[in-house]
Short mmCIF file of C-alpha atoms and ligand atoms in Angstrom, two decimals:
data_model
loop_
_atom_site.label_atom_id
_atom_site.label_comp_id
_atom_site.label_asym_id
_atom_site.label_seq_id
_atom_site.Cartn_x
_atom_site.Cartn_y
_atom_site.Cartn_z
CA MET F 1 128.54 155.06 50.93
CA MET F 2 126.53 153.72 53.75
CA GLN F 3 122.75 152.86 52.62
CA VAL F 4 120.36 153.57 55.51
CA SER F 5 116.53 152.81 54.49
CA LEU F 6 113.67 154.57 56.11
CA LEU F 7 112.72 150.99 57.30
CA ASP F 8 114.22 147.39 57.25
CA LEU F 9 111.77 144.88 57.97
CA ASN F 10 113.94 142.05 57.13
CA ALA F 11 116.05 142.95 60.18
CA GLN F 12 113.24 142.24 62.35
CA PHE F 13 112.27 139.22 60.51
CA SER F 14 115.63 137.56 60.91
CA SER F 15 115.69 138.19 64.72
CA ILE F 16 112.28 136.07 65.21
CA LYS F 17 112.21 134.00 62.01
CA GLU F 18 112.05 130.68 63.76
CA GLU F 19 109.64 131.54 66.39
CA VAL F 20 107.29 133.08 63.80
CA THR F 21 107.68 130.31 61.18
CA GLN F 22 106.65 127.99 63.86
CA ALA F 23 103.59 130.00 64.68
CA ILE F 24 102.23 130.13 61.17
CA HIS F 25 103.12 126.38 60.71
CA SER F 26 100.96 125.56 63.64
CA VAL F 27 98.13 127.43 62.01
CA LEU F 28 98.71 125.69 58.72
CA ASP F 29 98.42 122.28 60.81
CA SER F 30 95.17 123.23 62.41
CA GLN F 31 93.72 124.38 59.17
CA HIS F 32 91.44 126.85 61.17
CA PHE F 33 91.89 130.38 59.44
CA ILE F 34 89.03 132.17 60.76
CA MET F 35 88.11 133.44 64.30
CA GLY F 36 89.70 130.52 65.80
CA SER F 37 91.26 130.23 69.10
CA VAL F 38 94.65 131.92 67.98
CA VAL F 39 92.77 135.08 67.23
CA LYS F 40 90.97 134.99 70.71
CA ASP F 41 94.33 134.60 72.37
CA PHE F 42 95.83 137.48 70.47
CA GLU F 43 92.63 139.53 71.29
CA GLU F 44 93.13 138.82 74.87
CA GLU F 45 96.82 139.45 75.18
CA VAL F 46 96.82 142.67 73.25
CA GLY F 47 93.77 143.51 75.19
CA ASN F 48 95.63 142.93 78.57
CA TYR F 49 98.84 144.88 77.02
CA ILE F 50 96.79 148.02 76.17
CA GLY F 51 94.63 147.63 79.23
CA ALA F 52 91.37 147.82 77.24
CA ASN F 53 88.17 146.67 78.41
CA HIS F 54 87.30 145.11 74.95
CA ALA F 55 89.95 144.13 72.11
CA LEU F 56 88.36 143.00 68.89
CA GLY F 57 90.46 141.93 65.95
CA CYS F 58 89.66 143.18 62.12
CA ALA F 59 90.86 143.29 58.82
CA SER F 60 92.72 146.66 58.89
CA GLY F 61 93.11 149.90 60.70
CA SER F 62 90.87 151.54 57.98
CA ASP F 63 88.01 148.94 58.90
CA ALA F 64 88.64 149.54 62.61
CA LEU F 65 87.77 153.29 62.10
CA LEU F 66 84.79 152.40 59.93
CA LEU F 67 83.39 149.85 62.21
CA ALA F 68 83.75 152.14 65.29
CA LEU F 69 81.67 154.63 63.46
CA MET F 70 79.06 152.36 62.23
CA ALA F 71 78.62 151.19 65.95
CA ILE F 72 77.79 154.80 66.89
CA ASP F 73 75.40 154.74 64.00
CA ILE F 74 77.05 157.24 61.91
CA LYS F 75 75.11 158.08 58.92
CA PRO F 76 74.59 160.42 55.81
CA GLY F 77 74.28 163.98 57.09
CA ASP F 78 76.10 163.47 60.35
CA TYR F 79 79.48 165.46 60.88
CA VAL F 80 82.67 163.94 62.49
CA ILE F 81 85.49 166.04 63.70
CA THR F 82 89.14 165.10 62.80
CA SER F 83 92.57 166.38 61.90
CA PRO F 84 93.59 167.09 58.41
CA PHE F 85 96.98 166.20 58.96
CA THR F 86 96.92 162.44 59.01
CA PHE F 87 96.79 159.36 56.56
CA PHE F 88 93.62 159.76 54.48
CA ALA F 89 91.85 156.55 56.09
CA THR F 90 91.03 158.62 58.98
CA ALA F 91 88.77 160.84 57.04
CA GLY F 92 88.04 158.20 54.60
CA ALA F 93 86.03 155.99 57.13
CA ILE F 94 83.70 159.09 57.91
CA SER F 95 83.18 159.70 54.10
CA ARG F 96 82.43 155.95 53.22
CA LEU F 97 79.32 156.00 55.66
CA GLY F 98 78.10 159.23 53.97
CA ALA F 99 78.97 161.51 56.72
CA ILE F 100 81.11 164.73 56.43
CA PRO F 101 84.64 165.19 58.23
CA ILE F 102 85.21 168.50 59.81
CA PHE F 103 88.87 169.43 59.47
CA ILE F 104 90.16 171.39 62.74
CA ASP F 105 93.94 172.36 62.56
CA ILE F 106 96.64 170.71 64.55
CA GLU F 107 98.98 172.06 67.12
CA MET F 108 102.45 173.09 65.61
CA GLU F 109 104.58 171.47 68.27
CA SER F 110 102.71 167.88 68.41
CA TYR F 111 101.19 167.77 64.75
CA ASN F 112 98.04 166.52 66.68
CA ILE F 113 94.56 168.16 66.58
CA ASP F 114 94.32 171.49 68.80
CA PRO F 115 91.70 170.98 71.51
CA VAL F 116 91.50 174.85 71.81
CA LYS F 117 90.39 175.00 68.04
CA VAL F 118 88.09 172.18 68.45
CA ARG F 119 86.38 174.11 71.48
CA GLU F 120 86.33 177.30 69.49
CA PHE F 121 84.66 175.78 66.37
CA LEU F 122 81.98 173.67 68.63
CA GLU F 123 81.19 177.13 70.33
CA GLY F 124 80.97 179.02 67.10
CA ASN F 125 83.59 181.32 67.94
CA ASP F 126 85.80 180.96 64.93
CA GLU F 127 85.62 181.93 61.14
CA LEU F 128 85.29 178.38 59.82
CA SER F 129 82.35 177.35 62.16
CA LYS F 130 80.64 180.77 60.68
CA ARG F 131 81.26 179.85 57.25
CA LEU F 132 80.42 176.05 57.52
CA SER F 133 77.29 176.89 59.68
CA ILE F 134 76.61 173.38 60.68
CA LYS F 135 74.00 172.57 63.27
CA LYS F 136 75.38 171.47 66.53
CA GLU F 137 73.29 168.34 66.62
CA GLN F 138 74.49 166.96 63.38
CA ILE F 139 78.12 166.76 64.87
CA LYS F 140 78.25 163.17 66.31
CA ALA F 141 82.02 162.37 67.10
CA ILE F 142 85.67 163.20 67.00
CA ILE F 143 88.61 161.47 65.90
CA PRO F 144 91.73 162.56 67.34
CA VAL F 145 94.87 160.96 65.59
CA HIS F 146 98.03 160.06 67.66
CA LEU F 147 100.27 161.14 65.06
CA TYR F 148 104.01 159.72 64.76
CA GLY F 149 103.27 157.77 68.04
CA GLN F 150 102.51 160.59 70.32
CA MET F 151 98.93 160.91 71.79
CA ALA F 152 96.87 163.87 71.13
CA ASP F 153 95.90 166.20 74.06
CA MET F 154 93.25 163.95 75.38
CA ASN F 155 92.13 165.49 78.45
CA PRO F 156 90.70 168.78 76.90
CA ILE F 157 89.24 166.55 74.07
CA MET F 158 87.43 164.33 76.49
CA GLU F 159 85.96 167.41 78.15
CA VAL F 160 84.78 169.19 75.25
CA ALA F 161 83.46 166.01 73.83
CA LYS F 162 81.54 165.44 76.94
CA GLU F 163 79.97 168.80 77.13
CA PHE F 164 79.11 168.43 73.45
CA GLY F 165 77.90 165.11 73.60
CA LEU F 166 80.42 163.47 70.93
CA TYR F 167 81.76 160.07 70.94
CA VAL F 168 85.70 160.02 70.99
CA ILE F 169 87.24 157.60 68.54
CA GLU F 170 91.00 157.44 68.84
CA ASP F 171 93.02 156.75 65.69
CA ALA F 172 95.67 154.89 67.44
CA ALA F 173 97.11 153.34 64.18
CA GLN F 174 100.53 155.03 64.82
CA GLY F 175 100.32 154.85 68.35
CA ILE F 176 100.28 151.59 70.30
CA GLY F 177 101.86 151.35 73.61
CA SER F 178 102.03 155.31 73.66
CA LYS F 179 100.67 156.99 77.04
CA TYR F 180 98.96 159.96 78.10
CA GLU F 181 99.19 160.32 81.93
CA ASN F 182 100.06 156.75 82.17
CA LYS F 183 96.96 155.76 80.24
CA GLN F 184 97.62 153.81 77.03
CA ALA F 185 96.36 154.71 73.63
CA GLY F 186 93.11 153.21 72.90
CA THR F 187 91.69 153.33 76.56
CA VAL F 188 91.09 157.01 76.92
CA GLY F 189 88.21 157.63 74.37
CA ASP F 190 84.88 155.37 73.58
CA PHE F 191 87.04 153.47 71.00
CA GLY F 192 90.84 152.99 70.06
CA CYS F 193 91.50 151.88 66.35
CA PHE F 194 94.71 150.16 65.70
CA SER F 195 96.63 149.00 62.46
CA PHE F 196 98.74 146.37 62.20
CA PHE F 197 99.96 147.08 58.65
CA PRO F 198 103.52 145.67 58.32
CA SER F 199 105.17 149.21 58.63
CA LYS F 200 103.70 149.92 62.01
CA ASN F 201 105.27 149.52 65.36
CA LEU F 202 103.27 146.13 65.67
CA GLY F 203 103.24 145.03 62.29
CA ALA F 204 101.33 141.85 60.73
CA TYR F 205 102.51 139.81 57.59
CA GLY F 206 99.70 141.72 55.59
CA ASP F 207 96.71 143.58 56.60
CA ALA F 208 95.15 143.48 60.15
CA GLY F 209 93.57 145.73 62.85
CA LEU F 210 92.20 146.10 65.99
CA ILE F 211 89.31 148.21 67.92
CA THR F 212 89.31 148.63 71.57
CA VAL F 213 86.05 149.56 73.10
CA LYS F 214 85.32 151.00 76.51
CA ASP F 215 81.43 150.15 76.70
CA ASP F 216 80.14 146.50 76.79
CA GLU F 217 77.33 146.96 74.63
CA LEU F 218 79.06 148.71 71.86
CA ALA F 219 81.79 146.16 71.98
CA GLU F 220 79.25 143.67 71.45
CA LYS F 221 77.99 145.74 68.54
CA VAL F 222 81.35 145.85 67.02
CA ASP F 223 81.70 142.19 67.36
CA ILE F 224 78.30 141.76 65.35
CA LEU F 225 79.30 144.47 62.93
CA ARG F 226 82.64 142.65 61.77
CA LEU F 227 80.54 139.57 60.71
CA HIS F 228 78.05 140.98 58.69
CA GLY F 229 75.88 142.02 61.40
CA ALA F 230 74.55 138.49 62.21
CA ARG F 231 74.13 136.85 65.59
CA PRO F 232 73.14 134.31 65.85
CA LYS F 233 74.69 133.12 62.26
CA TYR F 234 72.33 134.07 59.37
CA HIS F 235 70.09 136.24 61.52
CA HIS F 236 70.99 139.89 60.87
CA LYS F 237 70.56 142.40 63.46
CA PHE F 238 72.33 145.12 61.37
CA VAL F 239 74.05 145.64 58.09
CA GLY F 240 77.61 144.88 58.89
CA ILE F 241 80.69 144.14 56.93
CA ASN F 242 83.13 141.26 56.61
CA SER F 243 86.04 142.54 58.76
CA ARG F 244 87.83 139.63 60.48
CA LEU F 245 91.48 139.35 61.95
CA ASP F 246 92.85 136.04 60.49
CA SER F 247 94.54 133.37 62.19
CA ILE F 248 97.84 133.52 60.40
CA GLN F 249 98.13 137.38 61.19
CA ALA F 250 96.84 136.62 64.88
CA ALA F 251 99.68 134.05 65.23
CA VAL F 252 102.35 136.41 63.93
CA LEU F 253 101.08 139.26 66.00
CA SER F 254 101.20 137.04 69.26
CA VAL F 255 104.71 136.34 68.64
CA LYS F 256 105.64 139.99 68.06
CA LEU F 257 103.60 141.43 70.70
CA LYS F 258 106.17 139.92 73.34
CA TYR F 259 108.91 142.19 71.84
CA LEU F 260 106.68 145.28 71.49
CA GLU F 261 107.93 146.96 74.78
CA GLU F 262 111.61 146.21 73.89
CA TRP F 263 110.95 147.58 70.44
CA SER F 264 109.26 150.69 71.67
CA THR F 265 112.30 151.37 74.21
CA LYS F 266 114.82 151.19 71.37
CA ARG F 267 112.89 153.59 69.29
CA ARG F 268 112.79 155.94 72.15
CA ALA F 269 116.54 155.76 72.61
CA LEU F 270 117.10 156.24 68.93
CA ALA F 271 114.98 159.31 68.85
CA LEU F 272 116.95 160.70 71.90
CA ARG F 273 120.15 159.92 70.05
CA TYR F 274 119.02 161.74 66.96
CA ASN F 275 118.21 164.67 69.06
CA ASP F 276 121.30 164.79 70.92
CA LEU F 277 123.37 164.70 67.63
CA PHE F 278 121.26 167.44 66.08
CA GLU F 279 121.76 169.69 69.28
CA LYS F 280 125.57 168.95 69.74
CA LYS F 281 125.99 169.81 65.86
CA GLY F 282 124.34 173.05 66.72
CA LEU F 283 121.36 172.26 64.02
CA SER F 284 118.24 172.31 66.17
CA LEU F 285 116.01 175.33 66.91
CA SER F 286 117.53 175.80 70.32
CA SER F 287 120.91 176.77 68.83
CA THR F 288 121.40 180.13 67.25
CA ASN F 289 122.03 178.85 63.90
CA SER F 290 118.88 176.79 63.59
CA HIS F 291 117.93 174.55 60.56
CA LEU F 292 115.90 171.80 62.10
CA ILE F 293 113.03 171.69 64.33
CA LEU F 294 113.26 168.74 66.06
CA PRO F 295 110.24 166.58 67.45
CA LYS F 296 108.95 167.61 70.59
CA GLU F 297 107.46 165.72 73.42
CA THR F 298 104.40 167.24 74.58
CA THR F 299 101.66 164.69 75.92
CA GLY F 300 104.51 162.08 75.49
CA ALA F 301 106.99 163.60 77.66
CA PRO F 302 108.04 161.38 80.75
CA GLN F 303 107.43 164.16 83.08
CA ASN F 304 103.81 164.57 81.99
CA ASN F 305 103.63 160.62 82.52
CA GLY F 306 103.67 160.09 78.68
CA ARG F 307 105.36 158.28 76.39
CA HIS F 308 106.00 159.10 72.63
CA ILE F 309 106.82 155.65 70.85
CA TYR F 310 108.41 157.20 67.74
CA HIS F 311 106.60 155.44 65.17
CA GLN F 312 108.23 158.08 62.95
CA TYR F 313 110.94 160.58 63.92
CA THR F 314 109.69 163.44 62.20
CA LEU F 315 111.21 167.04 62.06
CA ARG F 316 111.03 170.11 60.15
CA SER F 317 113.25 172.25 57.97
CA SER F 318 112.24 175.10 55.55
CA ARG F 319 114.62 173.60 53.14
CA ARG F 320 113.15 170.14 53.26
CA ASP F 321 112.68 169.11 49.61
CA GLU F 322 116.39 170.02 48.90
CA LEU F 323 117.40 168.15 52.14
CA GLN F 324 115.48 164.97 51.18
CA LYS F 325 116.97 165.20 47.62
CA PHE F 326 120.67 165.28 49.31
CA LEU F 327 119.87 162.53 51.75
CA ASP F 328 118.70 160.13 49.07
CA GLU F 329 121.84 160.95 46.99
CA ASN F 330 123.73 159.65 49.97
CA GLY F 331 121.97 156.60 50.29
CA ILE F 332 119.41 157.52 53.11
CA GLY F 333 115.79 156.92 53.12
CA THR F 334 113.22 159.51 54.00
CA ALA F 335 109.53 160.20 53.68
CA THR F 336 107.05 162.69 53.57
CA TYR F 337 104.02 162.32 55.87
CA TYR F 338 101.76 163.99 54.54
CA PRO F 339 102.35 166.29 51.59
CA VAL F 340 98.85 167.30 51.22
CA PRO F 341 96.65 167.96 53.87
CA LEU F 342 93.10 166.40 53.74
CA HIS F 343 91.15 169.80 53.78
CA ILE F 344 92.64 170.59 50.36
CA GLN F 345 92.41 167.26 48.87
CA GLU F 346 90.61 166.98 45.69
CA CYS F 347 87.79 164.61 46.74
CA PHE F 348 87.03 166.97 49.66
CA SER F 349 86.87 170.21 47.51
CA ASN F 350 83.33 169.96 47.77
CA LEU F 351 83.35 170.59 51.50
CA GLY F 352 84.33 174.28 50.99
CA TYR F 353 87.87 174.52 52.70
CA VAL F 354 90.59 177.02 51.72
CA GLU F 355 94.19 176.42 52.56
CA GLY F 356 94.23 179.07 55.19
CA ASP F 357 91.57 177.26 57.29
CA CYS F 358 94.56 175.08 58.44
CA PRO F 359 97.47 176.87 58.41
CA ASN F 360 99.67 174.67 60.73
CA SER F 361 98.66 171.54 58.65
CA MET F 362 99.79 173.68 55.49
CA LEU F 363 103.09 174.41 57.11
CA ALA F 364 103.83 170.92 58.46
CA SER F 365 102.86 169.48 54.71
CA LYS F 366 105.51 171.68 53.21
CA GLN F 367 108.25 171.28 55.96
CA ALA F 368 107.92 168.08 57.78
CA PHE F 369 109.88 165.05 56.88
CA SER F 370 110.73 161.57 58.51
CA LEU F 371 113.97 160.01 59.16
CA PRO F 372 114.68 156.19 59.47
CA ILE F 373 113.72 154.71 62.62
CA TYR F 374 113.41 151.23 63.83
CA PRO F 375 114.41 149.10 66.78
CA GLU F 376 117.26 147.44 64.55
CA LEU F 377 118.51 150.73 63.30
CA ALA F 378 122.36 150.72 64.21
CA SER F 379 124.11 153.80 66.06
CA GLU F 380 126.46 154.21 63.37
CA GLU F 381 123.37 154.62 61.03
CA VAL F 382 121.98 157.09 63.12
CA GLU F 383 125.22 158.80 63.15
CA TYR F 384 125.88 158.63 59.30
CA VAL F 385 122.34 160.28 58.97
CA ALA F 386 123.16 163.34 61.23
CA GLU F 387 126.73 163.68 59.80
CA THR F 388 125.05 163.94 56.25
CA ILE F 389 122.45 166.32 57.46
CA ALA F 390 125.27 168.44 59.07
CA LYS F 391 127.03 168.18 55.76
CA PHE F 392 123.91 169.57 53.82
CA PHE F 393 123.83 172.71 56.09
CA ALA F 394 127.49 173.30 56.07
CA ARG F 395 127.75 173.27 51.82
C1 LIG B 401 98.07 153.18 59.01
C2 LIG B 401 96.91 154.02 59.31
C3 LIG B 401 95.68 153.94 59.22
C4 LIG B 401 95.09 152.62 58.35
O1 LIG B 401 95.44 151.45 58.63
P1 LIG B 401 95.23 150.25 57.70
O2 LIG B 401 95.49 149.32 58.58
O3 LIG B 401 96.49 150.74 56.80
O4 LIG B 401 94.04 150.47 57.20
C5 LIG B 401 94.75 154.85 59.85
N1 LIG B 401 95.09 156.02 60.31
C6 LIG B 401 96.40 156.29 60.54
C7 LIG B 401 96.69 157.70 61.24
C8 LIG B 401 97.43 155.58 59.96
O5 LIG B 401 98.79 155.79 60.08
#
């Protein structure tokens, strides 16, 4: 039986082992581990790659979100709008500052926050806004998440944010290199928050993150906040945190960044191959005998000048749990991102949401699952996965 794991980081490591080992050794030889030239160089390289005005390293994607929110003075009693269908860190950062997340449901096609529903909420035209009755002045920002590697629908989000005076913080942890109308993730909003967690498209060998910032003054504030708010050293302008990108991680990331475009191209090709196989086997939504709802390129479609970089290849099935079990029995790794939407998490139960407030997120949490996708995945492996799924539905 073939074994296809959800992710194989070893395959990538063996392809860059010498280069990356040498880069780590040169940091060891320098004995300069914090905020040195290696970090500065990487910040410049990745900032250029993204096309950001400012790019600042930090300790993780979670800290990137926290620092962005700190830079705009989010405090207890403030509200921040975000998606309930995301990794916990997105909402966790809001709560850590004593602020309160507002969960607005996703679009079913893209799994990203629905700008129409954001507007309805802000205009007070939906049931949720009436029930929560939040004063407009208390709502400070919106965090759209570029889930699975496809950007949220940024134009209407930027429009509504401007109209209501909200900052926009892109959670681009899963979206490095993704595009919306030719603009890269992290360049549209006021901030972009990136994660270099090892399993992300650009993964470090430990925790690491990055914040991109549009405005010069806010960038300087993030720079100060990540060093305990001190400038100069020992003179504290703000109460910041300790959140730096360390030199060893920066050295690894500099090596890997050179390959990112090639890896993104490979991910896209694999995703299209999956689509093709499922359609040929008559399993996709477009066929009469539909069993699978394939990922859809919306903002990420090439005809929209977008790019989906497939951090995950995520599809839906009404028989998801059975199918995942069958795949596991046949040596294929899958994952469920995410089984419980944030609006019904226990820690947010005091916020007063019910399941029906975000029906699309509920449905996605019950039906969505992700298949193996990473640049080194072989085409025989993709074929084996597709064949095994066809076998499941033929039983
Ligand atoms: C991974 C991730 C984060 C957090 O990044 P860390 O580097 O693990 O702290 C935040 N948001 C989303 C959507 C993520 O996928």
